[in-house]
XYZ file of C-alpha atoms in Angstrom:
434
model
C 13.806 92.651 20.189
C 17.446 91.550 19.862
C 16.415 88.008 20.868
C 13.704 87.927 18.217
C 16.169 89.064 15.525
C 18.646 86.432 16.679
C 16.001 83.720 16.382
C 15.035 84.919 12.892
C 18.688 84.976 11.815
C 19.232 81.481 13.211
C 16.149 80.171 11.433
C 17.299 81.730 8.148
C 20.732 80.151 8.486
C 19.197 76.737 9.182
C 16.954 77.072 6.137
C 19.886 77.963 3.908
C 21.916 75.089 5.297
C 19.035 72.679 4.702
C 18.930 73.728 1.051
C 22.685 73.608 0.465
C 23.587 71.859 -2.782
C 25.038 68.364 -2.365
C 26.971 66.951 -5.358
C 25.873 63.615 -6.795
C 27.831 60.574 -5.632
C 27.592 56.830 -6.238
C 25.872 57.230 -9.609
C 27.023 55.635 -12.863
C 27.964 57.865 -15.838
C 24.869 58.885 -17.776
C 23.869 56.841 -20.823
C 20.824 56.232 -22.965
C 18.517 53.369 -22.051
C 20.300 50.037 -22.504
C 18.730 46.683 -21.652
C 20.570 43.361 -21.642
C 19.197 39.890 -22.276
C 20.414 36.336 -21.611
C 19.740 35.070 -25.167
C 19.777 36.437 -28.707
C 16.094 35.572 -29.127
C 15.050 37.590 -26.075
C 17.195 40.514 -27.204
C 15.533 40.440 -30.643
C 12.049 40.418 -29.081
C 13.083 43.250 -26.713
C 9.604 43.568 -25.239
C 10.825 45.098 -21.977
C 9.434 42.310 -19.814
C 11.337 40.722 -16.927
C 13.998 38.175 -17.800
C 16.886 36.331 -16.198
C 18.942 39.531 -15.899
C 16.232 42.163 -15.570
C 13.459 42.862 -13.024
C 11.083 45.829 -12.918
C 10.285 47.270 -9.491
C 6.550 47.926 -9.301
C 5.505 47.357 -5.673
C 6.444 50.349 -3.503
C 5.533 51.343 0.039
C 5.441 55.105 0.538
C 5.800 56.867 3.885
C 6.026 60.622 3.396
C 9.007 61.278 1.141
C 10.397 57.730 1.453
C 9.730 54.885 -1.029
C 10.625 51.295 -0.097
C 10.561 48.012 -1.984
C 12.308 44.640 -2.013
C 14.241 43.025 -4.830
C 16.009 39.688 -5.222
C 19.539 39.010 -6.397
C 19.426 35.451 -7.791
C 22.334 33.015 -7.826
C 22.565 33.542 -11.617
C 23.907 37.049 -10.881
C 26.951 35.729 -9.010
C 30.185 37.354 -10.228
C 28.149 39.913 -12.185
C 27.222 43.540 -11.551
C 23.937 44.618 -9.940
C 22.609 47.857 -11.419
C 19.605 49.909 -10.316
C 17.922 52.436 -12.622
C 15.403 55.058 -11.466
C 13.751 57.014 -14.270
C 13.126 60.262 -12.368
C 12.005 61.652 -9.028
C 10.199 64.770 -7.860
C 13.234 65.849 -5.797
C 16.893 64.995 -5.322
C 17.216 61.696 -3.494
C 19.335 59.284 -1.477
C 19.589 55.543 -2.187
C 19.800 53.075 0.709
C 20.332 49.340 0.347
C 19.581 47.178 3.377
C 19.781 50.301 5.533
C 23.168 51.402 4.157
C 23.547 54.624 2.158
C 24.752 53.761 -1.352
C 24.304 56.903 -3.458
C 22.787 60.354 -3.829
C 21.416 61.883 -7.040
C 21.224 65.664 -7.341
C 19.774 65.591 -10.874
C 16.406 63.982 -10.155
C 15.044 64.758 -13.638
C 17.377 62.446 -15.540
C 17.458 58.642 -15.308
C 19.902 57.614 -12.611
C 21.811 54.318 -12.660
C 23.591 52.992 -9.592
C 25.998 50.080 -9.206
C 24.819 48.236 -6.088
C 27.134 45.223 -6.354
C 28.932 46.022 -3.103
C 25.805 46.733 -1.065
C 23.426 44.066 -2.409
C 23.592 40.453 -1.291
C 22.350 37.230 -2.804
C 18.698 36.762 -2.005
C 16.273 39.376 -0.766
C 17.341 43.022 -0.445
C 15.551 46.168 0.717
C 15.779 49.327 -1.373
C 14.816 52.722 0.028
C 14.636 55.924 -2.028
C 14.498 59.007 0.227
C 13.542 62.269 -1.461
C 14.929 65.491 -0.007
C 12.378 67.662 1.769
C 12.758 70.491 1.100
C 14.543 69.874 -2.184
C 18.171 71.024 -2.139
C 18.014 71.904 -5.824
C 14.737 73.862 -5.796
C 16.514 77.047 -6.979
C 17.236 75.329 -10.302
C 13.658 74.088 -10.817
C 11.370 77.116 -10.912
C 8.833 75.264 -13.074
C 7.803 73.031 -10.143
C 4.825 73.857 -7.938
C 5.147 71.898 -4.690
C 4.910 68.556 -6.441
C 3.895 65.596 -4.280
C 6.711 63.098 -3.621
C 6.943 60.699 -6.564
C 9.382 58.499 -8.458
C 9.318 57.145 -11.995
C 9.736 53.632 -13.316
C 12.584 51.623 -11.828
C 14.336 48.321 -12.379
C 17.340 46.243 -11.331
C 19.530 44.628 -13.967
C 22.616 42.443 -14.070
C 25.545 42.939 -16.436
C 28.812 40.949 -16.549
C 32.010 42.136 -14.916
C 33.239 43.292 -18.329
C 30.181 44.941 -19.821
C 28.939 47.266 -22.541
C 28.462 50.579 -20.733
C 27.269 52.783 -23.584
C 26.749 52.964 -27.345
C 27.879 55.957 -29.425
C 27.311 56.945 -33.054
C 28.950 59.387 -35.430
C 28.082 60.082 -39.073
C 29.987 62.140 -41.633
C 30.234 62.576 -45.376
C 33.493 61.978 -47.247
C 34.123 63.296 -50.746
C 35.488 59.853 -51.594
C 32.278 58.020 -50.712
C 29.976 59.392 -53.433
C 26.362 58.676 -52.473
C 27.420 57.032 -49.214
C 28.196 58.419 -45.773
C 30.481 56.894 -43.188
C 28.848 55.747 -39.969
C 30.912 54.984 -36.896
C 29.539 52.976 -33.988
C 31.385 53.045 -30.678
C 30.897 50.383 -28.018
C 32.031 51.715 -24.641
C 33.262 48.704 -22.659
C 33.865 48.848 -18.916
C 35.544 46.337 -16.582
C 34.754 46.154 -12.882
C 37.396 43.455 -12.275
C 40.292 44.020 -9.871
C 42.743 42.412 -12.304
C 43.295 42.580 -16.101
C 40.489 40.901 -18.028
C 40.096 39.955 -21.684
C 36.782 39.385 -23.416
C 35.478 39.273 -26.977
C 32.806 41.670 -28.225
C 30.761 40.602 -31.256
C 28.766 43.121 -33.295
C 26.392 43.107 -36.253
C 24.730 46.106 -37.896
C 21.608 45.315 -39.934
C 20.002 47.637 -42.478
C 16.283 48.499 -42.245
C 15.705 45.610 -44.673
C 17.627 43.206 -42.439
C 20.771 43.008 -44.578
C 24.185 42.989 -42.913
C 25.966 46.355 -43.201
C 28.840 45.461 -40.864
C 29.768 42.454 -38.776
C 32.746 41.186 -36.827
C 34.284 40.951 -33.382
C 37.083 42.518 -31.409
C 39.034 41.252 -28.426
C 39.545 43.767 -25.661
C 41.819 43.612 -22.625
C 41.143 46.064 -19.822
C 43.193 46.655 -16.712
C 41.653 46.906 -13.243
C 38.354 48.807 -13.550
C 39.423 50.058 -16.946
C 37.295 51.410 -19.792
C 37.816 51.673 -23.535
C 35.760 52.207 -26.699
C 35.647 49.697 -29.559
C 34.760 51.281 -32.898
C 33.704 49.966 -36.281
C 32.689 51.658 -39.540
C 29.915 51.092 -42.056
C 29.070 52.738 -45.384
C 25.466 53.944 -45.378
C 23.721 54.843 -48.687
C 22.043 58.247 -48.787
C 18.744 56.449 -49.345
C 19.005 54.858 -45.884
C 19.796 58.006 -43.902
C 17.298 59.039 -41.232
C 15.160 62.066 -42.017
C 11.638 63.271 -41.160
C 10.523 62.065 -44.595
C 12.132 58.637 -44.272
C 12.765 57.498 -40.718
C 15.140 54.675 -41.640
C 16.680 52.893 -38.678
C 19.274 50.165 -38.486
C 19.511 47.438 -35.848
C 22.680 46.954 -33.820
C 23.231 43.531 -32.235
C 25.982 43.087 -29.660
C 27.043 40.120 -27.565
C 29.973 39.727 -25.190
C 31.949 36.524 -24.720
C 34.320 35.543 -21.910
C 36.275 32.285 -21.818
C 34.002 30.823 -24.494
C 30.750 31.718 -22.709
C 28.336 34.371 -23.972
C 27.628 36.830 -21.171
C 25.043 39.347 -22.466
C 23.041 40.185 -25.592
C 21.989 43.707 -26.563
C 19.856 44.916 -29.465
C 19.163 48.606 -30.126
C 17.825 50.662 -33.058
C 20.169 53.269 -34.549
C 19.530 56.042 -37.046
C 22.283 57.711 -39.054
C 22.180 61.250 -40.466
C 24.532 64.207 -40.740
C 23.968 67.554 -39.005
C 25.731 70.807 -39.867
C 25.166 74.436 -38.871
C 26.474 77.373 -40.916
C 25.602 80.933 -39.914
C 22.670 79.622 -37.900
C 21.212 77.552 -40.754
C 20.756 73.892 -39.858
C 21.377 71.318 -42.588
C 20.408 67.654 -42.192
C 22.001 65.207 -44.648
C 23.327 68.236 -46.524
C 19.883 69.805 -47.046
C 19.011 73.133 -45.327
C 16.126 72.775 -42.892
C 13.624 75.346 -41.643
C 12.828 74.546 -38.007
C 9.137 75.125 -37.304
C 9.290 74.859 -33.538
C 6.756 74.256 -30.799
C 7.550 74.151 -27.077
C 6.070 71.069 -25.413
C 6.230 69.384 -22.003
C 8.907 66.710 -21.867
C 6.199 64.122 -21.183
C 4.235 64.815 -24.410
C 2.412 61.712 -25.657
C 2.712 60.056 -29.058
C -0.763 61.310 -30.006
C 0.145 64.891 -29.085
C 3.373 64.700 -31.082
C 1.579 63.249 -34.105
C -1.033 66.031 -33.897
C 1.682 68.724 -33.908
C 3.313 67.117 -36.917
C -0.047 67.208 -38.646
C -0.257 70.949 -37.898
C 2.997 71.592 -39.759
C 5.488 71.655 -36.893
C 8.682 69.666 -37.463
C 10.609 70.465 -34.252
C 9.808 70.003 -30.578
C 11.635 72.214 -28.084
C 11.230 70.473 -24.777
C 10.339 72.301 -21.598
C 12.454 71.460 -18.523
C 11.558 68.405 -16.483
C 11.761 64.601 -16.643
C 11.536 63.321 -20.217
C 9.011 60.594 -20.998
C 10.813 57.249 -21.508
C 9.138 56.898 -24.916
C 9.431 60.466 -26.249
C 12.721 60.173 -28.129
C 11.749 56.837 -29.680
C 8.414 58.304 -30.749
C 10.144 61.235 -32.456
C 12.618 58.868 -34.133
C 9.675 56.911 -35.529
C 7.414 59.842 -36.482
C 10.193 61.990 -37.928
C 10.121 64.951 -35.540
C 13.250 66.933 -34.684
C 13.923 67.484 -30.970
C 15.765 70.235 -29.109
C 16.628 68.752 -25.735
C 16.290 71.023 -22.702
C 18.550 70.688 -19.652
C 16.485 70.870 -16.425
C 17.602 74.355 -15.381
C 15.078 77.156 -14.846
C 16.039 79.737 -12.209
C 13.597 82.573 -12.934
C 12.400 82.566 -9.300
C 15.849 83.878 -8.290
C 15.607 86.986 -10.459
C 18.099 88.381 -12.976
C 20.815 89.779 -10.702
C 24.358 88.453 -11.114
C 25.440 89.805 -7.743
C 26.126 87.634 -4.700
C 22.849 86.177 -3.494
C 21.234 86.673 -6.896
C 20.666 84.189 -9.698
C 22.613 80.918 -9.188
C 23.762 80.996 -12.833
C 26.562 83.298 -11.634
C 27.171 81.628 -8.252
C 30.301 79.397 -8.313
C 28.922 77.086 -5.605
C 26.300 75.894 -8.124
C 28.777 75.205 -10.941
C 28.803 71.437 -10.416
C 25.012 71.248 -10.599
C 24.875 73.190 -13.885
C 27.609 71.150 -15.571
C 26.048 67.912 -14.363
C 22.560 68.739 -15.621
C 23.629 69.922 -19.049
C 25.863 66.853 -19.466
C 23.111 64.502 -18.258
C 20.575 65.828 -20.754
C 23.133 65.398 -23.532
C 24.308 61.870 -22.726
C 20.794 60.546 -22.062
C 19.584 61.590 -25.537
C 22.633 61.799 -27.839
C 22.024 58.418 -29.518
C 18.673 59.415 -31.064
C 18.678 60.683 -34.673
C 15.704 62.973 -33.970
C 17.784 65.028 -31.517
C 19.345 67.912 -33.447
C 20.235 70.468 -30.716
C 20.669 70.913 -26.961
C 19.516 73.839 -24.833
C 21.587 74.585 -21.726
C 18.873 76.295 -19.657
C 15.795 78.474 -19.843
C 14.901 81.737 -18.053
C 18.102 81.581 -16.010
C 19.901 84.912 -16.498
C 23.523 84.175 -17.503
C 26.872 83.809 -15.818
C 29.907 81.670 -15.152
C 27.970 78.434 -14.669
C 26.353 78.639 -18.101
C 29.650 79.720 -19.663
C 31.378 76.652 -18.209
C 28.466 74.374 -19.145
C 28.715 75.540 -22.759
C 32.491 74.979 -22.855
C 32.101 71.538 -21.286
C 29.558 70.495 -23.896
C 31.656 71.791 -26.799
C 34.434 69.423 -25.704
C 32.275 66.556 -26.972
C 33.043 67.552 -30.557
C 29.407 66.944 -31.453
C 28.406 69.021 -34.522
C 24.919 69.608 -33.159
C 24.415 73.118 -31.716
C 24.360 73.930 -28.004
C 22.098 76.900 -27.437
C 20.918 79.158 -24.637
C 18.102 81.299 -26.084
C 18.292 83.769 -23.166
C 22.039 84.451 -23.598
C 21.179 87.927 -24.962
C 23.924 87.817 -27.585
C 26.675 86.491 -25.305
C 29.087 83.921 -26.709
C 27.821 80.849 -24.841
C 25.121 79.985 -27.374
C 25.502 78.645 -30.897
C 23.403 80.463 -33.459
C 20.381 78.455 -34.612
C 17.562 79.867 -36.718
C 14.084 78.785 -35.588
C 10.542 79.810 -36.391
């Protein structure tokens, strides 16, 4: 009998060890989708097809929980960065390049980008994505039901050594601006060079009618592997603010230049609007808004979203899980508000805050909570349709959700961060919804 108990105890320990949380490593900071092009014309067309600096990965060989494909690093990518993006996966995963481990992503629901410059070589390379089995983050994903191994869309892309890493926006109203608001655009620029490097960043912001709202350039010098944010301002008339009734969007054009040579072209749509919350009442562009909310899967289609809008709903509260690559853009275009949901649902662990209970109060899971709430924020923050962020769902409460809330409030973003199951605790901004 003692031997049997010993075997059971050993098996239990092995199972727990196999499911131990492993922090993400080798992954780039989260950002919204950003594609680069070799010419201004290709950036303006922005059709998502392959180009000189961008290749979609569509041919995969699957063996169990492992997905393998080949990709080519052309000579044109010499002295540039090689970036891999994987949209989502059914479990946390490891990245191997030519048999060498390059990265591990614990948050499989969010798009993961990986800098493979050191591991990849010119010519043909082999990429392997190995999904954990069993998943090491299953306790955070109670909505899943033994999903078959799968990965989302993926591509490899080249950016220059000094590159645009992210694009930020901020909009506010000044009493001095009358019927205008001030819009700030931030270009996050990152250098991967091992010595100081200077480049020029050109920008142009076009109104929905194609008129220039702001244009110029700035020279930036970054030290070894440095990062900085270039900012410029534009006055936006109230008539051109984004709203569900008028989904006005501007076009931002960016190009980088080094030693007289243009290195990359980027073109993205941007919407500007103000968001304020007072005593739980949301106001968009200074007008109070009643949120008529419907929970939907994060992969809802454009037709489903349009149908809900036709039924009188104006807000989608996403359920946890990978978000469709087109969902935010669809809501920007159709004029639907979005409450983004971090992929945390721990209802299968119960409500107890004691040791061994719900991971929301287990310090060893803190990194996973902070990572997932931050990922969901940074992947969606650029979209004007996004008006709030939910930290978790059905996940009790505890130190990990307290710290996640505090971490998100550091952003200074005026949009609310909520946890509907906080039961009156302080780690949820008040937001009235119907």
